[in-house]
Coordinates of C-alpha atoms in Angstrom, one line a residue:
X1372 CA 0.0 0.0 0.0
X1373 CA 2.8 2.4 0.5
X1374 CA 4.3 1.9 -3.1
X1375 CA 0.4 3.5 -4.4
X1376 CA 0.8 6.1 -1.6
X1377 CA 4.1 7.2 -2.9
X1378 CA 3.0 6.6 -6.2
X1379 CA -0.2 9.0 -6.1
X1380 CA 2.3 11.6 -4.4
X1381 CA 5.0 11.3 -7.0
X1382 CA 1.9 12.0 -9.4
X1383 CA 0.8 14.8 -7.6
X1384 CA 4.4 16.7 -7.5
X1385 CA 4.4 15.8 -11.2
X1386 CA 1.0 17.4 -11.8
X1387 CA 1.9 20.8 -10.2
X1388 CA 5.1 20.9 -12.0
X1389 CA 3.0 21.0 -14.7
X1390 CA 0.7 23.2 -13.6
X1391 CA 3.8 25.5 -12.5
X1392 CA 5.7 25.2 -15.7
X1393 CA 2.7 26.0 -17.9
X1394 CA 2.6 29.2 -15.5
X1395 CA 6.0 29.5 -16.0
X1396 CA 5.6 29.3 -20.1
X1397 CA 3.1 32.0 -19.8
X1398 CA 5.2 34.7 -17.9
X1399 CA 5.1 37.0 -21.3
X1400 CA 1.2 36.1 -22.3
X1401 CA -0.9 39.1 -22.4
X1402 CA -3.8 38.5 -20.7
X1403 CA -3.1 35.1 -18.8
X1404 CA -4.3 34.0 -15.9
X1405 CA -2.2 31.6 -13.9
X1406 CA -3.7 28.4 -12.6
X1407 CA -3.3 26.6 -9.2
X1408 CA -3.2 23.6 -8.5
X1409 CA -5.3 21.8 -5.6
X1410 CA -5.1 18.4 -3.9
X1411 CA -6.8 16.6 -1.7
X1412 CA -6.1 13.3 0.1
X1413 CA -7.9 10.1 -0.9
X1414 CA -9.1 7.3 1.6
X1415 CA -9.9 3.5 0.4
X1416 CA -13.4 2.2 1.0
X1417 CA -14.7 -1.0 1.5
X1418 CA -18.0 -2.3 -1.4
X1419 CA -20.5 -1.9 1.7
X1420 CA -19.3 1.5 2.7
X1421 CA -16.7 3.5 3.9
X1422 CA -16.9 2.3 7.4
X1423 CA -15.7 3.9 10.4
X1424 CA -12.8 6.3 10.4
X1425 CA -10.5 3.6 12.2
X1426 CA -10.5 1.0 9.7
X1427 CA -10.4 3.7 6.7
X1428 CA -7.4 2.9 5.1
X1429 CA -5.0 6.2 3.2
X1430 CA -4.2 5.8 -0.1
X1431 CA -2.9 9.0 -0.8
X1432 CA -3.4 12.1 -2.6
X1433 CA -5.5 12.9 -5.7
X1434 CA -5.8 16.0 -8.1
X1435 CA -8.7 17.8 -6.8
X1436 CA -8.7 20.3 -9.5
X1437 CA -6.9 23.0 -11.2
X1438 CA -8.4 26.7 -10.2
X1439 CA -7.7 29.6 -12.6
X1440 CA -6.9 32.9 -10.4
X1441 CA -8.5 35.7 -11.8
X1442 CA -6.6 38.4 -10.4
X1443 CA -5.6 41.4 -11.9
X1444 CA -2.4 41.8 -13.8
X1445 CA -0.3 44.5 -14.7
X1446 CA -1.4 47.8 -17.4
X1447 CA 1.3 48.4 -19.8
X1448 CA 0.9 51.5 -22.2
X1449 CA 1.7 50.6 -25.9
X1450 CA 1.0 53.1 -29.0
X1451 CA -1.9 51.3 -30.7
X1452 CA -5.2 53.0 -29.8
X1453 CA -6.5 49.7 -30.7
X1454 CA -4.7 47.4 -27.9
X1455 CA -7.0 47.9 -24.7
X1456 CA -6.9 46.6 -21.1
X1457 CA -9.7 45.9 -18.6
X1458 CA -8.9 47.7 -15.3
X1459 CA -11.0 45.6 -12.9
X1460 CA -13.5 42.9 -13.5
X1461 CA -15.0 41.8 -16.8
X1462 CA -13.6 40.1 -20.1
X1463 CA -13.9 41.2 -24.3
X1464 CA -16.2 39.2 -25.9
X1465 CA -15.1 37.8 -29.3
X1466 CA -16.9 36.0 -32.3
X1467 CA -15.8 33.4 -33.7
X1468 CA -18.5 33.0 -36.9
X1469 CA -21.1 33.5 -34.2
X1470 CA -19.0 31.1 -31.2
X1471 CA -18.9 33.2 -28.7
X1472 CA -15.6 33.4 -26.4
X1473 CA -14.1 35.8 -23.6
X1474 CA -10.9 36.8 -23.4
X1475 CA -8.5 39.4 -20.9
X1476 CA -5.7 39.6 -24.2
X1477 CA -6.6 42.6 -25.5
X1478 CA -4.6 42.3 -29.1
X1479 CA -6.7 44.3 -31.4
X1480 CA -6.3 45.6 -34.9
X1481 CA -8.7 46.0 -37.8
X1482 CA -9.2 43.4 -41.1
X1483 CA -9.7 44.5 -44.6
X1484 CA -13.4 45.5 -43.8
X1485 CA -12.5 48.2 -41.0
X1486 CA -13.8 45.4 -38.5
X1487 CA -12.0 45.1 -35.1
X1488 CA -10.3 41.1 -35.0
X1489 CA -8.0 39.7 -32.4
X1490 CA -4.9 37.9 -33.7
X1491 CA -7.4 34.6 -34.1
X1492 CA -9.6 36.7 -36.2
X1493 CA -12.2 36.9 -33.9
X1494 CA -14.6 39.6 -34.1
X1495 CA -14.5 41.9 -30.9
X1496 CA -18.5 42.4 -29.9
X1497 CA -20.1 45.7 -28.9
X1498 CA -23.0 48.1 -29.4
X1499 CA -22.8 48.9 -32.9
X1500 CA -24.0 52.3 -34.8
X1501 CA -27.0 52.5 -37.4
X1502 CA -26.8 54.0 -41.0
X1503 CA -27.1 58.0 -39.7
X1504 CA -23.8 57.0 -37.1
X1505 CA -26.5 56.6 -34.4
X1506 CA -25.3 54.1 -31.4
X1507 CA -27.7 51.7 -30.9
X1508 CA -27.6 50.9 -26.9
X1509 CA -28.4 47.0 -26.6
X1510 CA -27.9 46.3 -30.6
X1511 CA -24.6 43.6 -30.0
X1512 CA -22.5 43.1 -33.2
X1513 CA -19.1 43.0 -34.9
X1514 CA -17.9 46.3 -34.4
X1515 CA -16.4 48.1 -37.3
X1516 CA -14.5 51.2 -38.3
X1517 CA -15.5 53.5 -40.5
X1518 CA -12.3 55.3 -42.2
X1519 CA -13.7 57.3 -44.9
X1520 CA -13.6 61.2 -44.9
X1521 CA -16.1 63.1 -42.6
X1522 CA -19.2 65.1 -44.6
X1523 CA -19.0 68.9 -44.2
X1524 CA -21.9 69.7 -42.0
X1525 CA -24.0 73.2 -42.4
X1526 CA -24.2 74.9 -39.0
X1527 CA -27.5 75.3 -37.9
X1528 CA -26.2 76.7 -34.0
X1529 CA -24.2 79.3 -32.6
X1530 CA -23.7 80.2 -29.0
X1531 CA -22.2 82.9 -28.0
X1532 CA -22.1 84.7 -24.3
X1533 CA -20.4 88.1 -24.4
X1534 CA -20.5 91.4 -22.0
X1535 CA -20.9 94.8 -23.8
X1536 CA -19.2 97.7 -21.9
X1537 CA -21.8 99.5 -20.3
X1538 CA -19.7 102.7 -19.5
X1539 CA -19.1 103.6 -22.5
X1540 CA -21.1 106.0 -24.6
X1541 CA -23.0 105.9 -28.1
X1542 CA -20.3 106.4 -30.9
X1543 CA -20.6 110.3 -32.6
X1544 CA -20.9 108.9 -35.8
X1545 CA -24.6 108.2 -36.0
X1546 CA -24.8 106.2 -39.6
X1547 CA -23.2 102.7 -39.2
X1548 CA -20.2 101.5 -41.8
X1549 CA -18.6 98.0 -41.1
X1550 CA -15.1 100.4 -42.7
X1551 CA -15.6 103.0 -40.1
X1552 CA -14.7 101.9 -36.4
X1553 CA -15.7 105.2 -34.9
X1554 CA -19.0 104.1 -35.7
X1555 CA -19.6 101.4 -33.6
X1556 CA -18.2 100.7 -30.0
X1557 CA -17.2 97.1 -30.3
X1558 CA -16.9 93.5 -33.2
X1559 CA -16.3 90.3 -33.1
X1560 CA -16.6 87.1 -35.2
X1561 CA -17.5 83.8 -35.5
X1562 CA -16.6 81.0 -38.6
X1563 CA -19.6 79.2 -40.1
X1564 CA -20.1 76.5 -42.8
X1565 CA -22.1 76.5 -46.0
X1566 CA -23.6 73.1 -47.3
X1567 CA -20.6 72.4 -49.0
X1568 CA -18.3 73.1 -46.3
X1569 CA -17.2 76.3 -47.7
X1570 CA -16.3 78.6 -43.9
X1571 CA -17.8 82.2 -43.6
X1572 CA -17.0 84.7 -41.5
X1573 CA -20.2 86.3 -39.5
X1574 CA -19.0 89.9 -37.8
X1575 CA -21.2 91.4 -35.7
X1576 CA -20.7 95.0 -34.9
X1577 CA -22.2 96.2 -31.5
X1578 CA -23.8 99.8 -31.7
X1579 CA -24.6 101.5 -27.9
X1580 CA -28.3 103.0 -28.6
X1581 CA -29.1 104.5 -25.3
X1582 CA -28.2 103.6 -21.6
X1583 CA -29.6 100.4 -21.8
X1584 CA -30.0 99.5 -25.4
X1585 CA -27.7 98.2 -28.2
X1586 CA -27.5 97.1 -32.2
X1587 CA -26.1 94.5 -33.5
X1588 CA -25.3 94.6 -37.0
X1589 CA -24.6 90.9 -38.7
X1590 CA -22.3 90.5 -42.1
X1591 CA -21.6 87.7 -43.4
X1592 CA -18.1 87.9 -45.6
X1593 CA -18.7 91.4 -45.4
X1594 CA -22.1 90.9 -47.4
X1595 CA -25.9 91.5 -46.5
X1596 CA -26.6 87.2 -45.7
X1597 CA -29.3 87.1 -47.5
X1598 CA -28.6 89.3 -50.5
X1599 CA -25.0 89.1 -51.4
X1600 CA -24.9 91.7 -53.7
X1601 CA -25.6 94.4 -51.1
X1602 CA -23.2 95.0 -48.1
X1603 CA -26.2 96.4 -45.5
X1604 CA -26.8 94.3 -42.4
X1605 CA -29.0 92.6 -40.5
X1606 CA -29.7 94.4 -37.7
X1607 CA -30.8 93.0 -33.8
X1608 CA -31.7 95.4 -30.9
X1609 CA -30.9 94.5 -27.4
X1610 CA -32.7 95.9 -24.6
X1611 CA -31.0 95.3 -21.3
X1612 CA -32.0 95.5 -17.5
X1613 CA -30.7 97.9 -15.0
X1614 CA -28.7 95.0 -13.3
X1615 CA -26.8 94.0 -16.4
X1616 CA -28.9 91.3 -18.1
X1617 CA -30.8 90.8 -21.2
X1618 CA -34.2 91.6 -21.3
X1619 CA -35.4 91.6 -25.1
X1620 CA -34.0 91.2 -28.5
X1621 CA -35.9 92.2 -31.5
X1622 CA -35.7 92.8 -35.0
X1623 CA -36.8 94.3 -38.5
X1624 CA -34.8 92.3 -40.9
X1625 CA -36.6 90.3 -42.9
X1626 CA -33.8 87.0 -43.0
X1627 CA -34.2 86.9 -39.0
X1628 CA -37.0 85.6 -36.6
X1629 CA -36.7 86.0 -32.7
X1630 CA -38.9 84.1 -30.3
X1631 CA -40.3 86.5 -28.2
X1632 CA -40.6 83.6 -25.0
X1633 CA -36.7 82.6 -25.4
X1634 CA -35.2 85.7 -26.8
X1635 CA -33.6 83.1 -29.2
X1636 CA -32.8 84.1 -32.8
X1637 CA -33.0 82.5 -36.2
X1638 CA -31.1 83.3 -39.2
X1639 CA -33.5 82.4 -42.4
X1640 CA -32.2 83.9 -44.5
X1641 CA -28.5 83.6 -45.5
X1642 CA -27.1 83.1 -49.1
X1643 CA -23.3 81.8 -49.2
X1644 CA -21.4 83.4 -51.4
X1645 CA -18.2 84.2 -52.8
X1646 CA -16.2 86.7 -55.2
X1647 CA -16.6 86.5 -58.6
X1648 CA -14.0 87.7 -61.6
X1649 CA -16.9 90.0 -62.5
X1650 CA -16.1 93.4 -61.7
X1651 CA -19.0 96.1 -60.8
X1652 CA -18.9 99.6 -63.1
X1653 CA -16.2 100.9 -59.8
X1654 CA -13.5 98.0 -60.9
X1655 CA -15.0 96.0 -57.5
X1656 CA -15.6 92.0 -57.6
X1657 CA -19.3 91.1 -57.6
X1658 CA -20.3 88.8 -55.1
X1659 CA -22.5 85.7 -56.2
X1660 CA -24.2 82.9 -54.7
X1661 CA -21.4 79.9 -54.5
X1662 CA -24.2 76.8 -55.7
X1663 CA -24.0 75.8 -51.6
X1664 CA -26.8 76.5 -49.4
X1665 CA -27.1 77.3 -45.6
X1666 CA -28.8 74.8 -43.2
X1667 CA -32.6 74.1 -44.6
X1668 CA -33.8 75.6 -40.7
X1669 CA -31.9 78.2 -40.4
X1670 CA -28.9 79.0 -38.2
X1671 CA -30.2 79.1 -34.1
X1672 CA -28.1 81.5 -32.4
X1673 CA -28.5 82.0 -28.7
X1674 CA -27.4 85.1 -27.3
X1675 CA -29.5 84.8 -24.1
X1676 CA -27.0 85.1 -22.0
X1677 CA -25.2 88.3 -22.9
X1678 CA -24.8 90.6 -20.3
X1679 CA -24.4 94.7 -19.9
X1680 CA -21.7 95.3 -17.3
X1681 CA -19.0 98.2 -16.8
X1682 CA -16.3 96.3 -17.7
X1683 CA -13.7 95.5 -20.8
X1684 CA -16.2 94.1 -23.7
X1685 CA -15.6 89.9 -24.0
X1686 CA -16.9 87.5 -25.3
X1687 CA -16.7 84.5 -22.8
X1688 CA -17.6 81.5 -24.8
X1689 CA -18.5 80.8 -28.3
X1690 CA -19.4 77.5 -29.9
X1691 CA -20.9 76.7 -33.2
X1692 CA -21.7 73.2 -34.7
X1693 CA -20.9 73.3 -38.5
X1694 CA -18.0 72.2 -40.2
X1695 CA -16.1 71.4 -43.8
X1696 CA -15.1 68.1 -45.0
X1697 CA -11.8 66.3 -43.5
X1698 CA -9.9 63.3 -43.6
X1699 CA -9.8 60.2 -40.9
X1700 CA -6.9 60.9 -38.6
X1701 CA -7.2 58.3 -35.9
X1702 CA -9.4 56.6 -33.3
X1703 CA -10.2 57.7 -29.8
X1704 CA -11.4 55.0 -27.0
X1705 CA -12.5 56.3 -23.9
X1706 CA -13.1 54.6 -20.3
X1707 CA -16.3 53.9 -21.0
X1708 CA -15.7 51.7 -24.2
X1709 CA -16.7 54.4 -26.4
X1710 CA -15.2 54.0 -30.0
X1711 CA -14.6 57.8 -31.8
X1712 CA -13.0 58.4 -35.3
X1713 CA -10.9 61.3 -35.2
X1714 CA -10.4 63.4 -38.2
X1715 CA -8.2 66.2 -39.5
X1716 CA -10.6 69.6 -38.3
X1717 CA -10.9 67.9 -35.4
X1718 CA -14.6 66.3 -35.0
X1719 CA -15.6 62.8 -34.1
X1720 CA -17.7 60.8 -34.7
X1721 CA -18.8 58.1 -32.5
X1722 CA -17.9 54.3 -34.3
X1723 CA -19.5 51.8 -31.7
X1724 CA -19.2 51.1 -28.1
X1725 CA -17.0 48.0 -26.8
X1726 CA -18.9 45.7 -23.7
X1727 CA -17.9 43.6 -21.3
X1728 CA -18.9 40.4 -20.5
X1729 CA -18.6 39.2 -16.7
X1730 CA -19.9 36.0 -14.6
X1731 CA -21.2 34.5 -11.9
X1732 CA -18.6 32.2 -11.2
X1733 CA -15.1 32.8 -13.5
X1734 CA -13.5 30.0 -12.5
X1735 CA -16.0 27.8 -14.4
X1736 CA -14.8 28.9 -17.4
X1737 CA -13.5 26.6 -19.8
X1738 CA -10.0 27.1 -21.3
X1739 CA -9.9 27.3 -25.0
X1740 CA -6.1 28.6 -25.8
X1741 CA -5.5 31.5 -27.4
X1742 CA -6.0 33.3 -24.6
X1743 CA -9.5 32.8 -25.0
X1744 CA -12.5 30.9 -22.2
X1745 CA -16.1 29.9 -23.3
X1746 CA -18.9 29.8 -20.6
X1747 CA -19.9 26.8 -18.8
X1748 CA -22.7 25.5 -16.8
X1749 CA -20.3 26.0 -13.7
X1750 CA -19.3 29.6 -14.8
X1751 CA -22.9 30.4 -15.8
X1752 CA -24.3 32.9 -18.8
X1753 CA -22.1 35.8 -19.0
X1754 CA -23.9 39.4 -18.5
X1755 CA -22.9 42.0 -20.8
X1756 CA -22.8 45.7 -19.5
X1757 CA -20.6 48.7 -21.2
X1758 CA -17.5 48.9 -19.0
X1759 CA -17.7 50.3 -15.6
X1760 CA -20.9 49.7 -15.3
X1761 CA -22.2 47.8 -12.0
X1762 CA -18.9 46.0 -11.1
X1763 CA -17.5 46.2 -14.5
X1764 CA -13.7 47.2 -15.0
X1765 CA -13.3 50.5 -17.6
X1766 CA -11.5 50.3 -20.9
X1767 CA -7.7 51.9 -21.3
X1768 CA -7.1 52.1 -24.4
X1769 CA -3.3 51.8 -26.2
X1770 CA -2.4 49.7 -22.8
X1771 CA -2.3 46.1 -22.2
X1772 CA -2.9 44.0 -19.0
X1773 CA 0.1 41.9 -18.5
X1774 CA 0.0 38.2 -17.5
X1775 CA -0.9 38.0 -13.6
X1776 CA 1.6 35.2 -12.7
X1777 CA 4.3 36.2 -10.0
X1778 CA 7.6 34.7 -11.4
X1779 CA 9.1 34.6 -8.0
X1780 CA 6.5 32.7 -6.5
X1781 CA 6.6 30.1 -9.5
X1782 CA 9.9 29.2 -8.8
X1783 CA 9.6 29.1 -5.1
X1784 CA 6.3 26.2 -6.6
X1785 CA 9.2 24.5 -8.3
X1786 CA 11.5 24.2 -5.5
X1787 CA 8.5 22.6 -3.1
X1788 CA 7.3 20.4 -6.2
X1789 CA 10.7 18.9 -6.4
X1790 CA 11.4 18.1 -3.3
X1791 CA 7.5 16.7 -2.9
X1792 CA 8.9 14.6 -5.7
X1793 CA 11.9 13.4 -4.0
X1794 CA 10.1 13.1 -0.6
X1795 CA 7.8 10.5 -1.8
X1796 CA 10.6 8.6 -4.2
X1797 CA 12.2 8.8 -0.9
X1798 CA 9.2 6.5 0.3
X1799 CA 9.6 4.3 -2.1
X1800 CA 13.1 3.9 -1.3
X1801 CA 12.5 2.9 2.2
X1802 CA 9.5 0.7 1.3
X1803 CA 11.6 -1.5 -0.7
X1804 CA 14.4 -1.7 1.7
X1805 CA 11.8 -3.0 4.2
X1806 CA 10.7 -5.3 1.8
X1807 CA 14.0 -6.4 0.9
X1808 CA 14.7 -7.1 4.4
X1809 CA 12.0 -9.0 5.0
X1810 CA 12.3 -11.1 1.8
X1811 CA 15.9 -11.6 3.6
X1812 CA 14.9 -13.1 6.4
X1813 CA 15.3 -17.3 6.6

């Protein structure tokens, strides 16, 4: 019986030096997860039963299983936007031609197609976007990459806050001329986009009325917007309160509306246009309409929240939504697993959103290679979540999560395997000089 004891230990030390090697092997694997190895000792029962624990006999010790530690690893940054690590719990989920696996590696480049593939050519899973770029939240897929050039896009929005000088006084000149800055008391700018992506420049000049009152005169390129041909403006008038802020715009140009509830206004009316190699009877260049058009609604422009205080004139922040056609650049992925092209004016564009896939019990998973698990009944059905939501890790992008295995404690495995090893050949030794000895005797 002590030959089998020895025997099933000697098996034993072999199995975690296997265990320990493969750990070992898999020092340098992106996205590993070492495994442990875990005994238990084995009794001999009788056909009727096990019997009482005094006449149990030991034979040993078996392989009780071999648990995958799940720990985190290491993050090291790389310069592929594409190569992404989980920073906490959760694993990539991959297609293989619709077989689903989960992996930690996250190795990830693009095919001929723009789709995003591991080294295996799986197909990394995530909410994908519709035909107008529209995520669709819920809608899992083979997420892909779009690298074509970004449409220009008309801008239909400006916002703009600003603070007009309220100590300073109406300007002497009383008619207003964009080419005479005595008479108006302040200007600024703002770039906007035609149809075909064409940029315009919309001045506005500020005109002090009264105490409390203002004009604004709009060109666009120096032009009337909606009649090219004629250099007049639109004008606005803007009536503030005694404490600063803006109680009323309105207007008698034709090309703008203003909502009387929201003080916002509307640009209708705006023709793009450009030079032409016409000249007028004075030598000039006539401006034309350049075939583009403006945004079908109009152009919203928000000006709520200007303000009439004795200070320097500013303007505080100014955004506006339009923009000319560009080239693909890059791609952006944030914490959250959102996927963004990145292109040459720099806009993006939102591309898909990576997910996570995490379970009830990892260590259930099955072990395909490659870096890769498949679900189990003992793992149970993986629930997908974008990353950091619930318990989820988040996404770093152009990083990498290392292999989790602890080198130093490996070898220190490989020292007590080997002397397991020998302890139990050791046995064996001494069993068979017993049995020698009694063979011996006469």
């Amino acid at each position: 019986m002590s030959f089998n004891i020895a025997l099933s230990g000697m098996r034993a030390a072999n199995k975690e030096l296997d265990v320990t090697g493969n750990n070992i092997a898999n020092v340098g694997t992106v996205g590993f997860k070492q495994s442990r190895a875990e005994f238990a000792d084995a009794y001999a029962s009788s056909f009727l039963g096990t019997g009482s624990s005094s006449t149990q006999k030991s034979s040993g010790v078996r392989l009780s299983t071999v648990s995958q530690l799940f720990n985190q690893g290491n993050i090291s940054s790389t310069d592929n936007a594409l190569d992404l690590a989980i920073n906490g719990s959760g694993f990539f989920q991959v297609s293989n031609n619709g077989v689903m696996g989960y992996t930690r590696a996250g190795y990830f480049g693009l095919d001929n197609q723009g789709y995003i593939i591991t080294n295996q050519n799986h197909n990394l899973q995530g909410y994908t976007v519709d035909a107008a770029g529209n995520l669709q939240n819920g809608v899992i897929g083979n997420l892909q990459i779009v690298t074509d050039g970004l449409a220009p896009k008309p801008t239909s929005s400006i916002n703009q806050v600003f603070n007009l000088n309220s100590s300073m006084s109406a300007p002497t000149v009383t008619p207003f001329s964009a080419d005479d800055p005595a008479s108006y008391n302040s200007s600024t700018s703002v770039n906007m986009y035609d149809s075909q992506g064409n940029v315009h420049v919309m001045r506005q000049y500020f005109v002090k009325t009264s105490s409390n009152t203002w004009d604004m005169h709009i060109l666009i390129d120096g032009r009337n917007p909606g009649d090219p041909t004629a250099t007049t403006p639109y004008t606005l008038s803007m009536d503030f309160s005694t404490n600063g802020g803006l109680n009323t715009i309105t207007s008698a140009s034709t090309g703008i509306t203003i909502d009387p509830d929201t003080n916002m206004v509307n640009l209708t009316n705006w023709t793009p246009a450009a030079e032409t190699n016409a000249l007028d009877a004075n030598g000039n260049k006539i401006w034309a309409a350049n075939g583009a058009v403006a945004n079908p609604a109009g152009v919203s422009m928000n000006f709520t929240e200007a303000a009439q205080f004795a200070t320097t004139f500013s303007v505080d922040s100014l955004s506006q939504d339009g923009y000319g056609a560009s080239a693909f650049s890059g791609l952006e992925i944030d914490s959250d697993g959102m996927i963004y092209s990145r292109y040459t004016n720099g806009q993006l564009k939102v591309q898909g959103q990576v997910i996570l896939s995490d379970f009830i019990n990892p260590q259930g998973l099955t072990p395909l290679g490659d870096s890769l698990w498949a679900e189990s009944m003992d793992s149970g059905q993986p629930v997908r979540n974008p990353p950091g939501f619930g318990t989820l890790g988040a996404i770093q992008s152009a990083a990498l999560e290392d292999s989790n295995v602890d080198l130093s404690e490996q070898l220190v495995d490989l020292i007590v395997a080997q002397r397991n090893y020998q302890a139990n050949a050791k046995t064996i030794e001494t069993e068979s000089s017993i049995t020698q000895t009694i063979i011996g005797l006469r």
